Coordinates of C-alpha atoms in Angstrom, one line a residue:
M1 CA 28.9 -11.1 -65.4
N2 CA 27.9 -7.0 -65.8
K3 CA 26.3 -7.2 -62.0
L4 CA 29.8 -8.7 -59.9
F5 CA 31.6 -6.3 -61.9
A6 CA 28.9 -3.5 -60.6
L7 CA 29.0 -4.7 -56.8
L8 CA 32.9 -5.5 -56.6
I9 CA 34.0 -2.4 -58.2
I10 CA 32.3 -0.4 -55.4
F11 CA 35.2 -0.1 -52.9
T12 CA 38.3 2.0 -53.1
I13 CA 41.5 0.9 -53.6
P14 CA 43.9 3.4 -51.8
C15 CA 46.7 1.4 -53.1
K16 CA 48.7 4.1 -55.5
A17 CA 49.3 0.9 -58.3
Q18 CA 45.1 0.8 -58.5
Q19 CA 43.8 4.4 -58.2
T20 CA 42.3 4.1 -61.5
D21 CA 40.2 1.3 -59.4
R22 CA 38.4 3.7 -57.0
I23 CA 35.0 3.2 -56.9
T24 CA 32.6 5.4 -54.2
W25 CA 30.1 3.3 -51.8
K26 CA 27.5 5.9 -54.0
L27 CA 27.9 3.4 -57.2
L28 CA 27.2 0.9 -54.9
F29 CA 23.7 2.3 -53.9
E30 CA 23.0 2.5 -57.7
I31 CA 23.7 -0.9 -58.3
H32 CA 21.9 -2.0 -55.5
D33 CA 18.8 -0.4 -56.5
A34 CA 19.4 -1.5 -60.4
Q35 CA 20.1 -5.2 -59.3
S36 CA 17.3 -6.8 -61.6
G37 CA 19.2 -5.4 -64.4
V38 CA 22.9 -6.2 -63.6
L39 CA 24.7 -9.5 -63.9
R40 CA 26.5 -10.9 -60.9
E41 CA 29.9 -11.5 -62.7
A42 CA 32.3 -9.8 -64.9
K43 CA 35.6 -10.3 -66.6
I44 CA 37.4 -7.4 -63.9
S45 CA 36.4 -9.9 -60.9
N46 CA 39.2 -11.6 -61.8
R47 CA 41.7 -9.1 -61.2
L48 CA 39.7 -7.9 -58.4
F49 CA 38.6 -10.2 -56.2
Q50 CA 38.6 -14.0 -56.9
R51 CA 35.7 -16.1 -56.2
M52 CA 36.7 -19.0 -53.3
S53 CA 34.8 -21.5 -55.4
A54 CA 33.0 -22.1 -58.2
K55 CA 29.3 -22.3 -56.2
S56 CA 30.6 -19.6 -53.5
N57 CA 29.3 -16.6 -52.7
I58 CA 32.5 -14.7 -51.3
W59 CA 34.8 -12.8 -53.0
R60 CA 38.2 -12.1 -51.8
R61 CA 40.7 -10.0 -52.5
N62 CA 44.5 -9.7 -51.1
R63 CA 45.7 -5.7 -50.6
I64 CA 48.9 -4.3 -50.1
D65 CA 49.9 -1.0 -49.3
N66 CA 53.4 0.4 -49.4
T67 CA 52.8 4.4 -49.2
D68 CA 55.0 4.1 -46.0
G69 CA 58.0 2.4 -48.0
T70 CA 56.6 -0.6 -46.1
D71 CA 54.6 -3.6 -47.8
H72 CA 51.6 -3.8 -45.6
Q73 CA 49.1 -6.6 -46.5
W74 CA 45.5 -7.3 -45.8
T75 CA 42.2 -8.8 -46.9
E76 CA 39.0 -7.4 -48.0
E77 CA 36.0 -9.5 -48.7
I78 CA 32.9 -9.5 -50.8
H79 CA 29.8 -11.7 -48.8
L80 CA 26.7 -12.5 -51.4
N81 CA 23.9 -14.4 -49.7
S82 CA 21.7 -15.4 -52.7
S83 CA 18.6 -15.7 -50.3
K84 CA 18.7 -12.5 -49.4
P85 CA 19.9 -11.1 -52.5
E86 CA 19.3 -6.9 -51.0
T87 CA 22.4 -7.5 -48.4
V88 CA 25.9 -7.2 -49.5
I89 CA 28.6 -7.5 -46.8
F90 CA 32.1 -5.9 -46.7
V91 CA 34.6 -7.3 -44.8
T92 CA 38.1 -5.2 -44.1
S93 CA 41.0 -6.3 -41.6
E94 CA 42.3 -2.8 -42.3
P95 CA 42.0 0.2 -39.6
A96 CA 42.5 3.1 -41.9
E97 CA 40.3 1.5 -44.2
F98 CA 37.6 1.4 -41.7
D99 CA 38.1 4.7 -41.0
R100 CA 38.1 5.9 -44.8
L101 CA 34.7 4.2 -45.6
V102 CA 32.8 5.1 -42.2
K103 CA 33.8 9.1 -43.6
S104 CA 32.2 8.1 -47.1
L105 CA 29.5 7.0 -45.4
T106 CA 28.6 10.2 -43.2
D107 CA 30.3 13.5 -45.7
Q108 CA 27.2 15.4 -45.9
Q109 CA 29.1 16.5 -49.3
V110 CA 27.4 14.6 -51.0
G111 CA 27.8 14.5 -54.9
A112 CA 31.8 15.7 -54.1
G113 CA 34.2 13.0 -53.9
E114 CA 32.7 9.6 -51.8
G115 CA 30.4 11.6 -49.8
Q116 CA 27.0 9.7 -48.9
G117 CA 25.4 11.7 -46.8
F118 CA 23.8 8.7 -44.2
A119 CA 23.1 9.8 -40.7
S120 CA 24.5 7.9 -37.5
L121 CA 22.1 6.5 -35.9
E122 CA 23.6 4.4 -32.9
A123 CA 26.9 2.6 -31.4
R124 CA 26.1 -0.4 -29.1
T125 CA 29.2 -1.8 -27.3
F126 CA 28.4 -5.8 -26.3
A127 CA 29.6 -8.1 -23.4
S128 CA 31.8 -9.8 -25.8
G129 CA 33.3 -6.3 -26.5
R130 CA 32.2 -6.1 -30.0
T131 CA 30.5 -2.8 -31.3
M132 CA 28.3 -2.2 -33.8
S133 CA 27.3 1.4 -35.4
S134 CA 24.6 1.8 -37.7
F135 CA 24.0 4.4 -40.2
S136 CA 20.7 5.3 -42.3
K137 CA 19.8 7.2 -45.4
S138 CA 16.1 7.3 -47.1
S139 CA 15.6 2.7 -46.9
R140 CA 18.9 2.0 -47.0
L141 CA 21.1 0.7 -43.9
V142 CA 24.4 0.5 -43.0
E143 CA 25.3 -1.8 -39.9
V144 CA 29.1 -1.8 -38.6
L145 CA 30.2 -4.6 -36.7
S146 CA 33.5 -5.2 -35.2
N147 CA 34.9 -8.7 -34.7
N148 CA 38.0 -10.1 -33.6
N149 CA 39.0 -13.2 -35.6
A150 CA 42.1 -15.2 -35.1
G151 CA 44.0 -12.0 -32.8
T152 CA 42.9 -9.9 -36.0
Q153 CA 40.5 -7.0 -34.9
E154 CA 37.6 -7.2 -38.7
W155 CA 35.3 -4.9 -39.3
I156 CA 32.4 -6.1 -41.2
F157 CA 30.1 -3.8 -43.0
Q158 CA 26.7 -4.9 -43.9
L159 CA 24.2 -2.9 -46.4
S160 CA 20.9 -3.4 -47.3
K161 CA 17.5 -2.2 -47.9
T162 CA 14.8 -1.4 -45.3
A163 CA 11.3 -1.2 -46.1
P164 CA 10.2 1.7 -47.2
A165 CA 9.9 4.4 -44.5
T166 CA 6.2 5.2 -43.6
P167 CA 5.2 8.8 -43.7
T168 CA 3.5 9.6 -40.1
P169 CA 0.4 10.1 -41.0
T170 CA -1.4 13.2 -40.2
K171 CA -3.3 12.7 -36.4
D172 CA -6.9 13.2 -36.8
K173 CA -8.4 16.2 -34.7
T174 CA -11.6 16.1 -35.6
P175 CA -14.2 15.1 -33.6
P176 CA -17.6 12.9 -34.1
V177 CA -20.3 14.7 -35.7
I178 CA -23.2 14.3 -33.2
S179 CA -27.4 14.4 -35.0
I180 CA -29.8 14.5 -32.8
I181 CA -33.4 12.2 -34.1
E182 CA -35.4 12.5 -31.4
P183 CA -36.9 14.2 -30.0
K184 CA -37.4 16.2 -33.3
E185 CA -37.3 19.4 -31.7
A186 CA -34.0 19.2 -30.2
Q187 CA -32.1 19.8 -33.7
T188 CA -33.5 23.5 -33.1
K189 CA -34.4 24.0 -29.6
S190 CA -31.9 23.8 -26.4
L191 CA -35.0 23.0 -24.5
V192 CA -37.6 20.7 -25.3
E193 CA -40.6 20.6 -23.2
V194 CA -42.5 17.1 -23.5
R195 CA -45.7 15.5 -22.4
L196 CA -45.0 11.7 -21.9
S197 CA -42.9 10.6 -18.9
R198 CA -40.5 8.6 -21.3
I199 CA -38.5 9.8 -24.0
S200 CA -36.5 8.1 -26.2
V201 CA -33.2 10.4 -26.8
K202 CA -32.2 8.8 -30.1
I203 CA -28.6 10.0 -32.3
K204 CA -26.2 9.3 -35.1
V205 CA -22.9 9.9 -35.0
S206 CA -20.4 10.5 -37.9
D207 CA -16.7 10.1 -38.4
G208 CA -14.3 9.0 -40.7
S209 CA -12.0 7.3 -38.1
G210 CA -14.6 4.9 -36.8
I211 CA -16.9 5.6 -33.4
K212 CA -15.1 4.3 -30.0
S213 CA -17.4 4.6 -28.0
V214 CA -21.0 6.7 -27.2
V215 CA -22.4 7.9 -23.9
M216 CA -25.2 9.7 -22.3
D217 CA -26.3 10.7 -19.0
G218 CA -23.2 8.7 -17.8
K219 CA -24.2 5.3 -19.5
L220 CA -22.5 3.6 -22.7
V221 CA -25.1 3.1 -25.0
K222 CA -24.8 0.4 -28.0
P223 CA -25.7 1.0 -31.6
D224 CA -28.5 -0.7 -32.9
V225 CA -28.4 -2.8 -36.2
D226 CA -29.1 0.9 -38.8
S227 CA -26.3 2.6 -36.1
I228 CA -28.2 4.9 -33.9
Y229 CA -27.6 5.0 -30.5
S230 CA -30.9 5.7 -28.6
Q231 CA -31.3 6.3 -24.7
V232 CA -35.2 6.5 -22.8
F233 CA -35.4 8.5 -19.8
T234 CA -38.3 8.6 -17.3
L235 CA -39.3 12.3 -16.6
P236 CA -40.4 13.8 -13.7
P237 CA -44.6 15.0 -14.5
N238 CA -43.8 18.4 -13.2
L239 CA -41.7 21.8 -14.3
S240 CA -38.2 20.3 -13.3
Q241 CA -35.5 19.5 -16.0
K242 CA -33.2 17.2 -16.7
T243 CA -30.5 17.7 -19.2
V244 CA -28.7 14.9 -20.5
K245 CA -25.2 14.6 -22.1
I246 CA -24.1 13.2 -24.8
E247 CA -20.5 12.3 -25.4
A248 CA -19.2 10.7 -28.6
I249 CA -15.3 10.1 -28.7
D250 CA -13.7 8.5 -32.1
N251 CA -10.8 5.7 -32.5
P252 CA -8.4 8.3 -32.6
G253 CA -9.5 9.9 -29.3
N254 CA -11.4 12.4 -30.1
V255 CA -14.0 14.1 -28.4
A256 CA -17.2 15.3 -29.4
S257 CA -20.5 16.3 -27.2
A258 CA -24.3 17.7 -27.0
L259 CA -26.6 18.6 -24.9
V260 CA -30.2 18.0 -24.3
T261 CA -32.5 19.5 -22.0
L262 CA -35.5 17.9 -21.3
K263 CA -38.5 19.5 -19.9
S264 CA -42.3 18.3 -18.8
K265 CA -44.9 20.1 -19.7
L266 CA -48.0 20.3 -17.3
P267 CA -51.7 20.0 -19.0
E268 CA -52.6 23.9 -19.6
P269 CA -55.2 25.3 -17.8
I270 CA -58.7 24.0 -18.4
T271 CA -60.2 26.7 -20.2
A272 CA -64.5 27.3 -21.0
S273 CA -63.7 25.9 -24.8
D274 CA -62.1 22.8 -23.2
E275 CA -65.1 22.7 -20.9
T276 CA -67.2 22.1 -24.3
N277 CA -64.7 19.3 -25.3
F278 CA -65.1 17.6 -22.3
E279 CA -68.8 17.5 -22.2
D280 CA -69.2 16.1 -26.2
I281 CA -66.6 13.3 -25.0
A282 CA -69.2 13.1 -21.6
Q283 CA -71.7 12.0 -24.3
G284 CA -69.9 9.0 -25.1
R285 CA -70.4 5.5 -22.3
Y286 CA -67.5 4.7 -19.8
Y287 CA -66.9 1.1 -19.9
A288 CA -64.1 -0.8 -17.3
L289 CA -62.2 -4.0 -17.4
I290 CA -60.6 -5.0 -14.2
I291 CA -58.0 -7.6 -14.3
S292 CA -56.8 -9.1 -11.0
V293 CA -55.1 -11.9 -10.8
Q294 CA -53.8 -14.0 -7.4
S295 CA -53.7 -17.7 -7.9
Y296 CA -50.8 -19.2 -9.8
Q297 CA -49.8 -22.2 -11.2
P298 CA -46.9 -24.2 -9.1
G299 CA -43.5 -22.4 -9.2
I300 CA -45.2 -18.8 -9.4
R301 CA -45.4 -17.0 -6.5
P302 CA -49.0 -16.2 -5.4
L303 CA -50.1 -12.1 -4.5
S304 CA -52.1 -11.0 -1.7
N305 CA -53.2 -7.6 -2.9
P306 CA -54.4 -7.8 -6.6
H307 CA -58.0 -8.1 -6.0
K308 CA -58.5 -5.6 -2.9
D309 CA -56.2 -3.1 -5.4
G310 CA -59.2 -4.2 -8.3
E311 CA -62.2 -4.0 -6.3
A312 CA -61.4 -0.8 -4.4
L313 CA -61.1 0.7 -8.1
S314 CA -64.3 -0.5 -9.3
K315 CA -65.9 1.3 -6.3
V316 CA -64.8 4.6 -6.6
L317 CA -65.1 4.9 -10.3
L318 CA -68.7 3.6 -10.2
R319 CA -68.9 5.9 -6.7
R320 CA -67.3 9.0 -7.8
Y321 CA -67.0 8.9 -12.0
K322 CA -69.7 8.3 -15.0
F323 CA -68.9 4.8 -15.0
N324 CA -72.1 2.3 -14.9
A325 CA -72.7 -1.2 -13.0
G326 CA -73.4 -2.5 -16.2
D327 CA -70.4 -1.4 -17.7
V328 CA -67.8 -2.0 -15.5
S329 CA -66.5 -5.6 -15.8
I330 CA -64.5 -7.9 -13.2
L331 CA -62.1 -10.5 -13.8
K332 CA -60.7 -12.1 -10.9
D333 CA -57.7 -15.1 -11.9
P334 CA -59.0 -15.4 -15.2
T335 CA -57.6 -17.7 -18.0
V336 CA -55.3 -15.9 -21.0
A337 CA -59.3 -17.3 -23.1
E338 CA -61.7 -15.3 -20.5
L339 CA -59.3 -12.8 -20.5
G340 CA -59.8 -13.0 -24.6
Q341 CA -63.6 -13.5 -24.4
A342 CA -63.8 -10.1 -22.3
L343 CA -61.7 -8.1 -24.8
E344 CA -63.8 -9.4 -28.0
K345 CA -67.0 -8.2 -26.2
L346 CA -65.7 -5.0 -25.9
K347 CA -64.8 -5.1 -29.3
A348 CA -68.3 -5.8 -30.8
T349 CA -69.9 -3.1 -28.1
L350 CA -67.5 0.0 -28.3
T351 CA -68.3 2.6 -30.4
K352 CA -65.9 5.7 -31.6
K353 CA -68.1 7.9 -28.7
D354 CA -67.0 5.5 -26.0
N355 CA -64.1 5.6 -23.4
L356 CA -62.6 2.7 -22.2
L357 CA -60.8 1.8 -18.9
I358 CA -58.4 -1.5 -19.0
F359 CA -56.9 -2.2 -15.4
F360 CA -54.2 -5.0 -15.2
S361 CA -52.6 -6.4 -11.6
G362 CA -50.7 -9.3 -11.3
H363 CA -47.2 -11.2 -12.1
G364 CA -45.2 -9.8 -15.2
E365 CA -42.1 -11.0 -17.2
W366 CA -39.8 -9.2 -19.7
D367 CA -37.9 -11.4 -22.1
E368 CA -34.8 -9.7 -22.8
K369 CA -33.4 -11.8 -25.6
I370 CA -36.7 -10.6 -27.9
G371 CA -37.8 -7.3 -25.8
Q372 CA -41.0 -8.7 -25.3
G373 CA -42.9 -8.1 -22.0
Y374 CA -46.2 -10.7 -20.9
W375 CA -49.1 -10.6 -18.4
L376 CA -49.2 -14.0 -16.2
L377 CA -52.7 -14.9 -15.7
K378 CA -53.8 -17.9 -14.1
D379 CA -53.7 -20.6 -16.2
A380 CA -49.4 -19.2 -16.5
E381 CA -47.4 -21.9 -16.7
Y382 CA -43.8 -21.7 -15.0
K383 CA -41.4 -20.3 -17.5
N384 CA -43.5 -21.2 -20.3
Q385 CA -44.0 -18.6 -22.4
A386 CA -46.4 -20.2 -24.7
T387 CA -49.1 -19.3 -22.0
W388 CA -48.4 -16.5 -21.6
I389 CA -49.9 -13.2 -22.5
S390 CA -47.7 -10.9 -24.6
N391 CA -48.2 -7.2 -24.4
S392 CA -48.0 -7.2 -28.8
T393 CA -51.2 -9.5 -27.9
V394 CA -52.3 -6.9 -26.1
K395 CA -52.0 -4.3 -28.0
D396 CA -53.9 -6.1 -30.8
Y397 CA -56.7 -6.1 -28.9
I398 CA -56.6 -2.5 -28.0
R399 CA -56.0 -1.9 -31.6
G400 CA -59.2 -3.6 -32.5
I401 CA -61.3 -1.9 -30.0
N402 CA -63.2 1.2 -31.6
S403 CA -63.2 3.7 -28.4
R404 CA -62.4 7.4 -28.8
H405 CA -60.2 7.2 -25.4
T406 CA -59.0 3.8 -24.0
L407 CA -56.7 4.0 -20.9
L408 CA -54.6 1.1 -19.7
V409 CA -53.4 0.8 -16.3
T410 CA -51.1 -1.4 -15.5
D411 CA -49.5 -2.7 -11.7
A412 CA -47.3 -5.5 -12.7
C413 CA -43.6 -6.3 -13.1
F414 CA -42.2 -4.6 -15.9
G415 CA -45.2 -3.1 -16.9
G416 CA -44.0 0.1 -18.3
S417 CA -42.8 -2.7 -21.5
I418 CA -46.0 -1.8 -23.0
S419 CA -45.9 1.6 -23.9
S420 CA -44.2 3.9 -26.1
K421 CA -40.5 5.1 -25.7
S422 CA -41.0 8.5 -27.5
A423 CA -42.4 11.8 -27.1
D424 CA -46.0 13.1 -28.0
D425 CA -45.9 16.0 -30.4
T426 CA -48.9 16.9 -31.0
A427 CA -50.7 20.3 -30.9
E428 CA -52.3 20.9 -27.5
K429 CA -55.1 22.0 -28.3
K430 CA -57.0 19.2 -29.8
I431 CA -55.9 16.9 -27.3
Y432 CA -59.3 16.0 -25.7
K433 CA -61.0 15.4 -29.5
L434 CA -58.3 13.5 -30.9
P435 CA -58.7 9.6 -30.2
S436 CA -56.2 8.0 -27.3
R437 CA -54.7 5.2 -26.6
I438 CA -52.8 5.8 -23.2
A439 CA -50.5 3.9 -20.6
I440 CA -50.2 4.9 -17.1
T441 CA -48.1 2.1 -15.3
S442 CA -46.5 1.8 -11.9
G443 CA -43.2 1.0 -13.1
N444 CA -40.3 0.8 -16.1
L445 CA -38.8 -2.5 -16.4
E446 CA -38.4 -3.2 -13.1
Q447 CA -40.1 -5.4 -10.8
V448 CA -42.9 -3.8 -8.1
P449 CA -43.9 -5.8 -4.8
D450 CA -47.1 -6.7 -3.8
N451 CA -48.3 -4.0 -1.6
S452 CA -48.3 -1.2 -4.2
V453 CA -47.4 2.6 -3.6
F454 CA -48.4 3.2 -7.2
M455 CA -52.2 1.8 -6.3
K456 CA -52.2 3.6 -2.9
Y457 CA -51.7 6.9 -4.3
F458 CA -53.8 6.2 -7.7
L459 CA -56.7 5.4 -5.7
E460 CA -56.2 8.3 -2.7
R461 CA -56.2 10.9 -5.7
L462 CA -59.4 9.6 -7.8
R463 CA -61.3 9.7 -4.4
E464 CA -59.8 12.8 -3.5
N465 CA -60.4 15.1 -6.8
E466 CA -63.0 17.4 -7.4
S467 CA -62.0 18.7 -10.9
K468 CA -64.8 17.9 -13.1
Y469 CA -63.1 16.9 -16.1
L470 CA -59.4 15.6 -15.0
P471 CA -57.8 14.5 -18.1
A472 CA -55.1 11.4 -17.3
L473 CA -51.7 13.5 -17.5
A474 CA -52.6 16.0 -14.9
F475 CA -54.3 12.8 -13.0
F476 CA -51.4 10.8 -13.2
S477 CA -49.2 14.3 -12.5
S478 CA -51.0 14.6 -9.3
F479 CA -49.4 11.3 -7.5
Y480 CA -46.3 11.1 -9.7
T481 CA -44.0 12.5 -6.7
A482 CA -45.7 10.7 -4.4
V483 CA -44.8 7.1 -5.7
I484 CA -41.1 8.3 -6.2
S485 CA -40.4 9.9 -2.5
N486 CA -42.9 6.4 -0.7
S487 CA -41.3 3.6 -2.5
G488 CA -38.5 2.8 -0.8
E489 CA -34.8 2.7 -1.2
N490 CA -35.1 -0.5 -2.1
T491 CA -37.5 -0.6 -3.9
P492 CA -37.6 2.2 -5.6
H493 CA -39.8 2.6 -9.1
Q494 CA -40.8 5.6 -11.6
P495 CA -44.9 5.4 -13.0
Q496 CA -44.8 5.6 -16.8
Y497 CA -47.2 7.5 -18.5
S498 CA -46.9 7.2 -22.4
R499 CA -48.6 6.6 -25.8
I500 CA -49.4 2.8 -26.5
D501 CA -47.5 2.8 -30.3
N502 CA -49.4 0.8 -33.3
T503 CA -53.1 1.1 -31.6
G504 CA -54.6 4.0 -33.1
H505 CA -53.3 7.0 -31.1
Q506 CA -54.0 10.2 -32.1
G507 CA -52.1 12.8 -29.6
G508 CA -55.6 12.9 -27.6
D509 CA -56.0 11.9 -23.8
F510 CA -58.2 9.6 -21.4
I511 CA -60.8 12.0 -19.6
F512 CA -62.0 11.2 -16.3
T513 CA -65.0 12.4 -15.7
L514 CA -67.2 13.3 -12.4
K515 CA -70.8 12.5 -12.1

């Protein structure tokens, strides 16, 4: 009963005879907040408002005002909604009562009289002629709707609690943090010199709001499972520089950027001490395994030039360099088994003093799903990877061959997939004595033409070389630009020079030695 009393005594009674019953709107909201502890019914409700029926949620009160000597009658109602106990509707048809209630809502003298300090939000007029005015304060909302009921204008006050105002969060203005992982020198230096033509730039990006995107050199980069962003870049083996711009954007839109400038490092000039090192290397024997594949199973396009290129390479090695006829093997159109037998023979023959050159010319394939490259030999079947030889298998053979230096040269599509994506930071002074496992490929992860521009300049430089000792990096540098410049706009490809990971590479380099 007490709760209803609280709701009913909210409204001001302007009749002189009932001045003691004046209750402010402020009390309405106090009771509104405490509805769980206040009952809806009270004895006083019988003399203030009359419930329409035993189960009705409407209480009505007839009002009379005779302050001007004339009896003026009107009706006031309170509507309660059991399904929405947070809402109370007050209906009056008295213009003076409407004005008084609006004034009590918007009066800023809070605590004095009936002032509630509500702010007027908006007033809208509908096509029907009805108007709606809104007032708000904190989490409380009052909407006043005018209505024409049977020719009598009335105003409906709907008082409710809105959801607590959510404070406007402070906008995150802190950009992401970019941490460079590779190349390591970029963590402390603005310019990084690298020996290899392929280099991976790896970064970690941190931000409490989450990362929206990371772009390297204009390309969108996705993170790996460890949230590391990486991109492989190809550098020409000359003194030109490449600046990689990194841009990271977090979810609020803050941008962070970093620059990594890469520079190819040419081999240092050969000195007298280097000559001594070369002579030590030259004491070992030079072996070559030349593999050329032209004939294929149905469904795989035959090639025209691998045998010719393989024979030309064999001739120049035997005529000009320290390769003996008995140490140069040529495999034309071998099967997977025949290649395996040849590699096993080298595994059993070579010593730690020996040097090995492996050349492959033929079809290559790339499986994007598993990130694996393949060589296709004579018995390779169309779209049957089980009959192809994978890069991982080739690398296993190379790791098992106990040579000092091994140079793998491939003129095949997707040949660059066998080489490393990282820089080689081994000290230069030890380069010639340390074991090496290096790959020179005619391209990266792209197709290359049968009529190879790569082999044209590769063989040409071997024929023209006059240096007694020619490191593979210096040799590669001598023809790289020529290949790039003459590969054609429709078939552009970039030769690669890189180490072969997980095969025993320790930082050295293969040395071509003239006879």
